[in-house]
JSON list of C-alpha atoms in Angstrom, two decimals:
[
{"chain": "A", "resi": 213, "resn": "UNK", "atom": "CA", "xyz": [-23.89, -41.51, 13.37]},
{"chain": "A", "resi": 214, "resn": "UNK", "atom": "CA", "xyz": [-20.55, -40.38, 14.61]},
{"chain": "A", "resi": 215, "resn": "UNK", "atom": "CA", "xyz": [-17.33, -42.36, 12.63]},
{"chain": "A", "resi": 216, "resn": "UNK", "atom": "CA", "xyz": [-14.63, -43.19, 14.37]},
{"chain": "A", "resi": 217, "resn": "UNK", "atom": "CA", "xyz": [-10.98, -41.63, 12.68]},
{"chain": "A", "resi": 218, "resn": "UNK", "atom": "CA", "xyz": [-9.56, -44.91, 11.35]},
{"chain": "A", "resi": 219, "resn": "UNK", "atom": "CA", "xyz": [-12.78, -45.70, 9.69]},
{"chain": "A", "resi": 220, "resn": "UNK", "atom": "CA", "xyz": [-12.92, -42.42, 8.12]},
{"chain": "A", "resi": 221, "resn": "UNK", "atom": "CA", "xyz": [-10.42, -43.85, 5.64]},
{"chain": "A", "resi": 222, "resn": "UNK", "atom": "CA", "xyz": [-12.23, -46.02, 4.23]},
{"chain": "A", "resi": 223, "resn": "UNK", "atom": "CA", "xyz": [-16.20, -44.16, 4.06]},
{"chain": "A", "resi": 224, "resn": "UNK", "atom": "CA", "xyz": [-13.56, -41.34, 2.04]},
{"chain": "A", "resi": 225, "resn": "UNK", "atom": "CA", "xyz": [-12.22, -43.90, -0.31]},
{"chain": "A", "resi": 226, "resn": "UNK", "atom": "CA", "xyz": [-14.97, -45.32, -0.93]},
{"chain": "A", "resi": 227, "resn": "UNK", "atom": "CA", "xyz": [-17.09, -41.96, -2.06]},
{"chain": "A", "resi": 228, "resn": "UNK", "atom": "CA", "xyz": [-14.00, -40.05, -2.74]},
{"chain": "A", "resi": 229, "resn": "UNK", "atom": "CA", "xyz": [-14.10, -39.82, -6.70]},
{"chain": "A", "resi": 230, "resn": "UNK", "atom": "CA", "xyz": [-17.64, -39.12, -7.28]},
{"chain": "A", "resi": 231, "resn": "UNK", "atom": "CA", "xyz": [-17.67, -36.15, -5.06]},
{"chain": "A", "resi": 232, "resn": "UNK", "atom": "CA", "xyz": [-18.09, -32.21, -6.32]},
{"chain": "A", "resi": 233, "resn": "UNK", "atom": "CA", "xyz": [-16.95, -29.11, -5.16]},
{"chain": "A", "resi": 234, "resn": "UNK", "atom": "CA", "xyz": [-20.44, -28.97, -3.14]},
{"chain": "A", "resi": 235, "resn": "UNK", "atom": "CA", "xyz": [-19.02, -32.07, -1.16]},
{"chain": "A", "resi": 236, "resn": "UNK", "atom": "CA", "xyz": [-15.73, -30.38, -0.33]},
{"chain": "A", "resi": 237, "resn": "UNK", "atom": "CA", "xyz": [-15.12, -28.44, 2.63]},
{"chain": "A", "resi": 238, "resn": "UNK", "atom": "CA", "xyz": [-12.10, -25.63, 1.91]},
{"chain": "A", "resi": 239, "resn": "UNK", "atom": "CA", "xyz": [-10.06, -25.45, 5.13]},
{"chain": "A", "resi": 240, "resn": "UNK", "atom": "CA", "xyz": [-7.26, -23.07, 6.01]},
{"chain": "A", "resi": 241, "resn": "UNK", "atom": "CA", "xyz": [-4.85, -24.72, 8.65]},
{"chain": "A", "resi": 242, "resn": "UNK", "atom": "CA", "xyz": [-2.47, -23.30, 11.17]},
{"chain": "A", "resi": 243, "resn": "UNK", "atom": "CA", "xyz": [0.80, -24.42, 10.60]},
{"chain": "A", "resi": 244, "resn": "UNK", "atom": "CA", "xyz": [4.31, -23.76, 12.66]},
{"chain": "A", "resi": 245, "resn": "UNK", "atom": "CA", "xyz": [7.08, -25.61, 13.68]},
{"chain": "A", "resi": 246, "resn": "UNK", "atom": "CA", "xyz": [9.08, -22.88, 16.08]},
{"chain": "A", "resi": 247, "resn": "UNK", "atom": "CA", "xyz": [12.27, -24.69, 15.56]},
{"chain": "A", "resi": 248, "resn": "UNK", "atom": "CA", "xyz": [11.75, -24.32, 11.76]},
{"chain": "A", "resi": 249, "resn": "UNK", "atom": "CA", "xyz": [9.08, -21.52, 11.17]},
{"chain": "A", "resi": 250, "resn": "UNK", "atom": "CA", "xyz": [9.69, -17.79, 11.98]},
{"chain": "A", "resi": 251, "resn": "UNK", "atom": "CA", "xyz": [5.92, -17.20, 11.68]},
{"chain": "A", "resi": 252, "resn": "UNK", "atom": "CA", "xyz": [2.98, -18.97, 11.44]},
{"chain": "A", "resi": 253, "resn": "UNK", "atom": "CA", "xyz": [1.59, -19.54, 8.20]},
{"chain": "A", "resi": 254, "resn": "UNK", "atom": "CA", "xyz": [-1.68, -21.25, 6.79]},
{"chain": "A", "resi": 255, "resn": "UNK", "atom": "CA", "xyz": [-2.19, -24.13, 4.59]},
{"chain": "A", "resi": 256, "resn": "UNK", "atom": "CA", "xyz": [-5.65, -24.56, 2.40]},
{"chain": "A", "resi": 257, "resn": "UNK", "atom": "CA", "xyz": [-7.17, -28.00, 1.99]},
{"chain": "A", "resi": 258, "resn": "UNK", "atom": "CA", "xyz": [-10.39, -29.14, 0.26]},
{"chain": "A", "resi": 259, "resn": "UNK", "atom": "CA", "xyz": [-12.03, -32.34, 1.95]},
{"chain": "A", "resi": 260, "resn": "UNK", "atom": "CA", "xyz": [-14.87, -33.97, 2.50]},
{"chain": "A", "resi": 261, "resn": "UNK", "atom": "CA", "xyz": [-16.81, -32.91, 5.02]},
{"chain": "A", "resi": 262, "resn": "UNK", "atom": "CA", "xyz": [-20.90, -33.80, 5.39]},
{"chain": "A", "resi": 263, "resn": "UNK", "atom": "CA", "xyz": [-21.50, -36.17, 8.76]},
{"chain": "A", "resi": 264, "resn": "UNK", "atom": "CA", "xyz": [-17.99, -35.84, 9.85]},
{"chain": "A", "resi": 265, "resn": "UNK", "atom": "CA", "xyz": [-16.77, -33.64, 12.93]},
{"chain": "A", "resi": 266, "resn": "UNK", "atom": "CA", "xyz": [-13.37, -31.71, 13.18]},
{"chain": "A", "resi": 267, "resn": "UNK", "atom": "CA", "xyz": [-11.22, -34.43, 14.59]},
{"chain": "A", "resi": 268, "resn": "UNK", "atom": "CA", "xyz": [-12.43, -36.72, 11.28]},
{"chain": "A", "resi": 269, "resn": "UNK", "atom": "CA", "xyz": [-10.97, -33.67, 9.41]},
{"chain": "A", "resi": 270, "resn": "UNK", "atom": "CA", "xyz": [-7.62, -33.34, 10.68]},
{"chain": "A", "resi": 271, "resn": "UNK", "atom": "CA", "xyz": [-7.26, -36.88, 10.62]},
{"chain": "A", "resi": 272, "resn": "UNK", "atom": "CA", "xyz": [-8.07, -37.02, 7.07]},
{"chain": "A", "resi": 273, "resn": "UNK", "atom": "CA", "xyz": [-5.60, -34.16, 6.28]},
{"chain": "A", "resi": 274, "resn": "UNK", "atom": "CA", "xyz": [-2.64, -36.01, 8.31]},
{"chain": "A", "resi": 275, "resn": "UNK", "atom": "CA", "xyz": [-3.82, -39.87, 6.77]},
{"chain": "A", "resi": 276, "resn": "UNK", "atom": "CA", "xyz": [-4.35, -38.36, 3.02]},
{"chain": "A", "resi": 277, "resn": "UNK", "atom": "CA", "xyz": [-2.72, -35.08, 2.21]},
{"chain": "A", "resi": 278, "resn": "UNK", "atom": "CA", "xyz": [0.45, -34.26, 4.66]},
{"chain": "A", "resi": 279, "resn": "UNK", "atom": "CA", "xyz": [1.92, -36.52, 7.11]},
{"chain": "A", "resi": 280, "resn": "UNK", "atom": "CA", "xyz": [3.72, -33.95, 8.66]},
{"chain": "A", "resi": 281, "resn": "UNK", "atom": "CA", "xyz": [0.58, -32.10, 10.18]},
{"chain": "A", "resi": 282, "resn": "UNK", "atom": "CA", "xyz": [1.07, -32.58, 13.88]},
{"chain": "A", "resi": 283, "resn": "UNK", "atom": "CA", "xyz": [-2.28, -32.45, 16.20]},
{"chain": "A", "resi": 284, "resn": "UNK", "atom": "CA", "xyz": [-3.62, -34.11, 19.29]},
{"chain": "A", "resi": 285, "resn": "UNK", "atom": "CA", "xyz": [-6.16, -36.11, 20.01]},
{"chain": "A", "resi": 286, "resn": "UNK", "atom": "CA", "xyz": [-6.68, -39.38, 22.83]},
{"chain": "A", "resi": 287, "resn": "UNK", "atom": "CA", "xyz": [-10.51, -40.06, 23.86]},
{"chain": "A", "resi": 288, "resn": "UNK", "atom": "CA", "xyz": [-12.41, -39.00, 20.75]},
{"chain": "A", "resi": 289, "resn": "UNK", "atom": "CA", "xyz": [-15.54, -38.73, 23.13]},
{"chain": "A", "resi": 290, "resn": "UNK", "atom": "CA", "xyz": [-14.77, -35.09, 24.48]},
{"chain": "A", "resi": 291, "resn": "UNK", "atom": "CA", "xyz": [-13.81, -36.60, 28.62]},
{"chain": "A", "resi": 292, "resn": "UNK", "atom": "CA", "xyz": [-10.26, -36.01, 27.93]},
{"chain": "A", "resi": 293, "resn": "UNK", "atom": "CA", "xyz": [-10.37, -32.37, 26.28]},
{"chain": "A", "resi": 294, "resn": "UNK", "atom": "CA", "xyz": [-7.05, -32.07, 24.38]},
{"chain": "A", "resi": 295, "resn": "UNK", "atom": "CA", "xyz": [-8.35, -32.01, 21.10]},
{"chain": "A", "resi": 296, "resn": "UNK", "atom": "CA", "xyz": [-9.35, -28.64, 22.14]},
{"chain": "A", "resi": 297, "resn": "UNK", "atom": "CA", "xyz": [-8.47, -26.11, 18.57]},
{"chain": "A", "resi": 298, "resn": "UNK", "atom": "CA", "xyz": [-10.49, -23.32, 17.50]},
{"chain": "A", "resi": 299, "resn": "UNK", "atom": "CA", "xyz": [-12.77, -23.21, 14.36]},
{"chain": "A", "resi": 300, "resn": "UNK", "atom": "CA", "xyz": [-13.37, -19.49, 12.85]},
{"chain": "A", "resi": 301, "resn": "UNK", "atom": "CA", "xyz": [-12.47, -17.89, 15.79]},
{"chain": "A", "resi": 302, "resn": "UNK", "atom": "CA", "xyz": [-14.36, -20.21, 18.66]},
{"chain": "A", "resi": 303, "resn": "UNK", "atom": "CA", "xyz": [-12.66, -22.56, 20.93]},
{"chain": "A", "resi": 304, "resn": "UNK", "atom": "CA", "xyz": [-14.12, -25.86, 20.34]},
{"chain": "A", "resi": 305, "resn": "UNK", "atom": "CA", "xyz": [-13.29, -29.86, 21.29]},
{"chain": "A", "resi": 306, "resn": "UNK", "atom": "CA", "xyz": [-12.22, -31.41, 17.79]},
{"chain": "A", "resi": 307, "resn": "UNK", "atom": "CA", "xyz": [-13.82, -34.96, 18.62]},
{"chain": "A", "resi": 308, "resn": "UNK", "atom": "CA", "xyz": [-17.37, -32.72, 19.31]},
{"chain": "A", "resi": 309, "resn": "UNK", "atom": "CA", "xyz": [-17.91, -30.21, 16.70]},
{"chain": "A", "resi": 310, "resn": "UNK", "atom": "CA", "xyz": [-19.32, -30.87, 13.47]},
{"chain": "A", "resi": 311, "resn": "UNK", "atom": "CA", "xyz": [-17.27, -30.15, 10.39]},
{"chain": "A", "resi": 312, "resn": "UNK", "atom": "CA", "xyz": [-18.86, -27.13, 8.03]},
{"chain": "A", "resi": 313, "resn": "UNK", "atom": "CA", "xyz": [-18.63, -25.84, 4.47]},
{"chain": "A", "resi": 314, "resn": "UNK", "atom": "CA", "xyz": [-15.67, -23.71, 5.32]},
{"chain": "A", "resi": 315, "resn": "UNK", "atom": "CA", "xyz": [-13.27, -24.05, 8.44]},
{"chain": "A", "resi": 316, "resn": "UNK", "atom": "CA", "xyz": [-10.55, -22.16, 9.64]},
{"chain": "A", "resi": 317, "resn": "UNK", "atom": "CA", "xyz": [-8.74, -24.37, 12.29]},
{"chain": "A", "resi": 318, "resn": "UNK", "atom": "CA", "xyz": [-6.33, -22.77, 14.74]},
{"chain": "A", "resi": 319, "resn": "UNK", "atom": "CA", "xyz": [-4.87, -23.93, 18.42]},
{"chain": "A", "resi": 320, "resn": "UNK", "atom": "CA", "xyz": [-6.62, -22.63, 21.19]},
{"chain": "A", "resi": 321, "resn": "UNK", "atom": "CA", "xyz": [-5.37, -18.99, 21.73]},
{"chain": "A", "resi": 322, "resn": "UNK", "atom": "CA", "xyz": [-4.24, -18.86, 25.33]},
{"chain": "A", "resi": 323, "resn": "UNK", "atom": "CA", "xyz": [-2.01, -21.23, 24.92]},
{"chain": "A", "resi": 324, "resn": "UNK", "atom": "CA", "xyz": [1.93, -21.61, 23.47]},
{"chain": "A", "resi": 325, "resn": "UNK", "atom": "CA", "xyz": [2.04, -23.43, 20.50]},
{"chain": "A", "resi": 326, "resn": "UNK", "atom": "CA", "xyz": [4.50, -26.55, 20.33]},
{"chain": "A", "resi": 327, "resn": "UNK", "atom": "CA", "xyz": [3.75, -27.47, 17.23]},
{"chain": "A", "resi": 328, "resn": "UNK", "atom": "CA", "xyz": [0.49, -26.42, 14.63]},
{"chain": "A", "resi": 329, "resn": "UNK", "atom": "CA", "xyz": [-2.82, -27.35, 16.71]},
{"chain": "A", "resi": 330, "resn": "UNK", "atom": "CA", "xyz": [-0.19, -29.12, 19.42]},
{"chain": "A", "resi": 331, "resn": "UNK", "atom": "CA", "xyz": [-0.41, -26.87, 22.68]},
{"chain": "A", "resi": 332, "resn": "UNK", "atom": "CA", "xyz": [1.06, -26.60, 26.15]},
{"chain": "A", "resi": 333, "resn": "UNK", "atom": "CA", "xyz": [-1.56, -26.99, 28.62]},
{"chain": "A", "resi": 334, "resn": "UNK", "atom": "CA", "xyz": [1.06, -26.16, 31.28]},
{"chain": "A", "resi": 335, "resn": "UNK", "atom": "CA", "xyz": [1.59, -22.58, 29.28]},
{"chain": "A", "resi": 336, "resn": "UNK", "atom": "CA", "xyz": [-0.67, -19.69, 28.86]},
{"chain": "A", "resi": 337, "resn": "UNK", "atom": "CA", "xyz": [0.68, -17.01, 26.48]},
{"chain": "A", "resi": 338, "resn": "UNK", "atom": "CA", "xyz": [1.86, -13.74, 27.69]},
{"chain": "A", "resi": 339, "resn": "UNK", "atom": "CA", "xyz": [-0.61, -11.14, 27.08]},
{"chain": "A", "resi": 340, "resn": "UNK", "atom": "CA", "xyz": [1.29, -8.58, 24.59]}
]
């Protein structure tokens, strides 16, 4: 059963204060903001994770824990492909991948970041 992001809201609610640290996901989270950051820098969460996929995740984070999270997202059924981020080191569509235990969530790395997972499709990164 896949859950669509604004009903994740209220499945988490709902289950939210009887879960343990077994229920929890811990997930480290790119963050930068070029016109405020002078590096990148990661953020740890610990959310719920079991039947949920990436995209739930981040959605969760921005709805629940920090607002200011930026991220994209428009189908949620993998046609469109800009929820593309990578997970522990593999490029992955957010909307498609299952959320795990432990997740390190970065944008995809041959692009320029705009903004945290937000990149420009139009922009591959120099090689250095």
């Amino acid at each position: 059963m896949s859950i669509r992001a604004g009903e994740l809201n209220l499945y988490i609610r709902a289950f939210e204060m009887t879960m343990d640290s077994d229920d929890l996901a811990k997930v480290e989270l790119y963050r930068f903001d070029p016109e405020v950051d002078s590096e990148p820098r990661y953020e740890e969460f610990k959310v719920p994770y079991k039947g949920y996929t990436v995209m739930n995740i981040l959605t969760y984070i921005y709805e629940n824990l920090d607002s200011t999270f930026s991220f994209r997202w428009a189908c949620g059924k993998g046609f469109c492909r800009c929820c593309v981020v990578s997970v522990n080191g593999k490029p992955v569509l957010s909307c498609m991948e299952p959320a795990s235990k432990y997740m390190r969530i970065e944008p995809h790395p041959k692009f320029k970041v705009i903004k945290d997972l937000i990149i420009d499709f139009e922009k591959l990164k120099e090689k250095e």
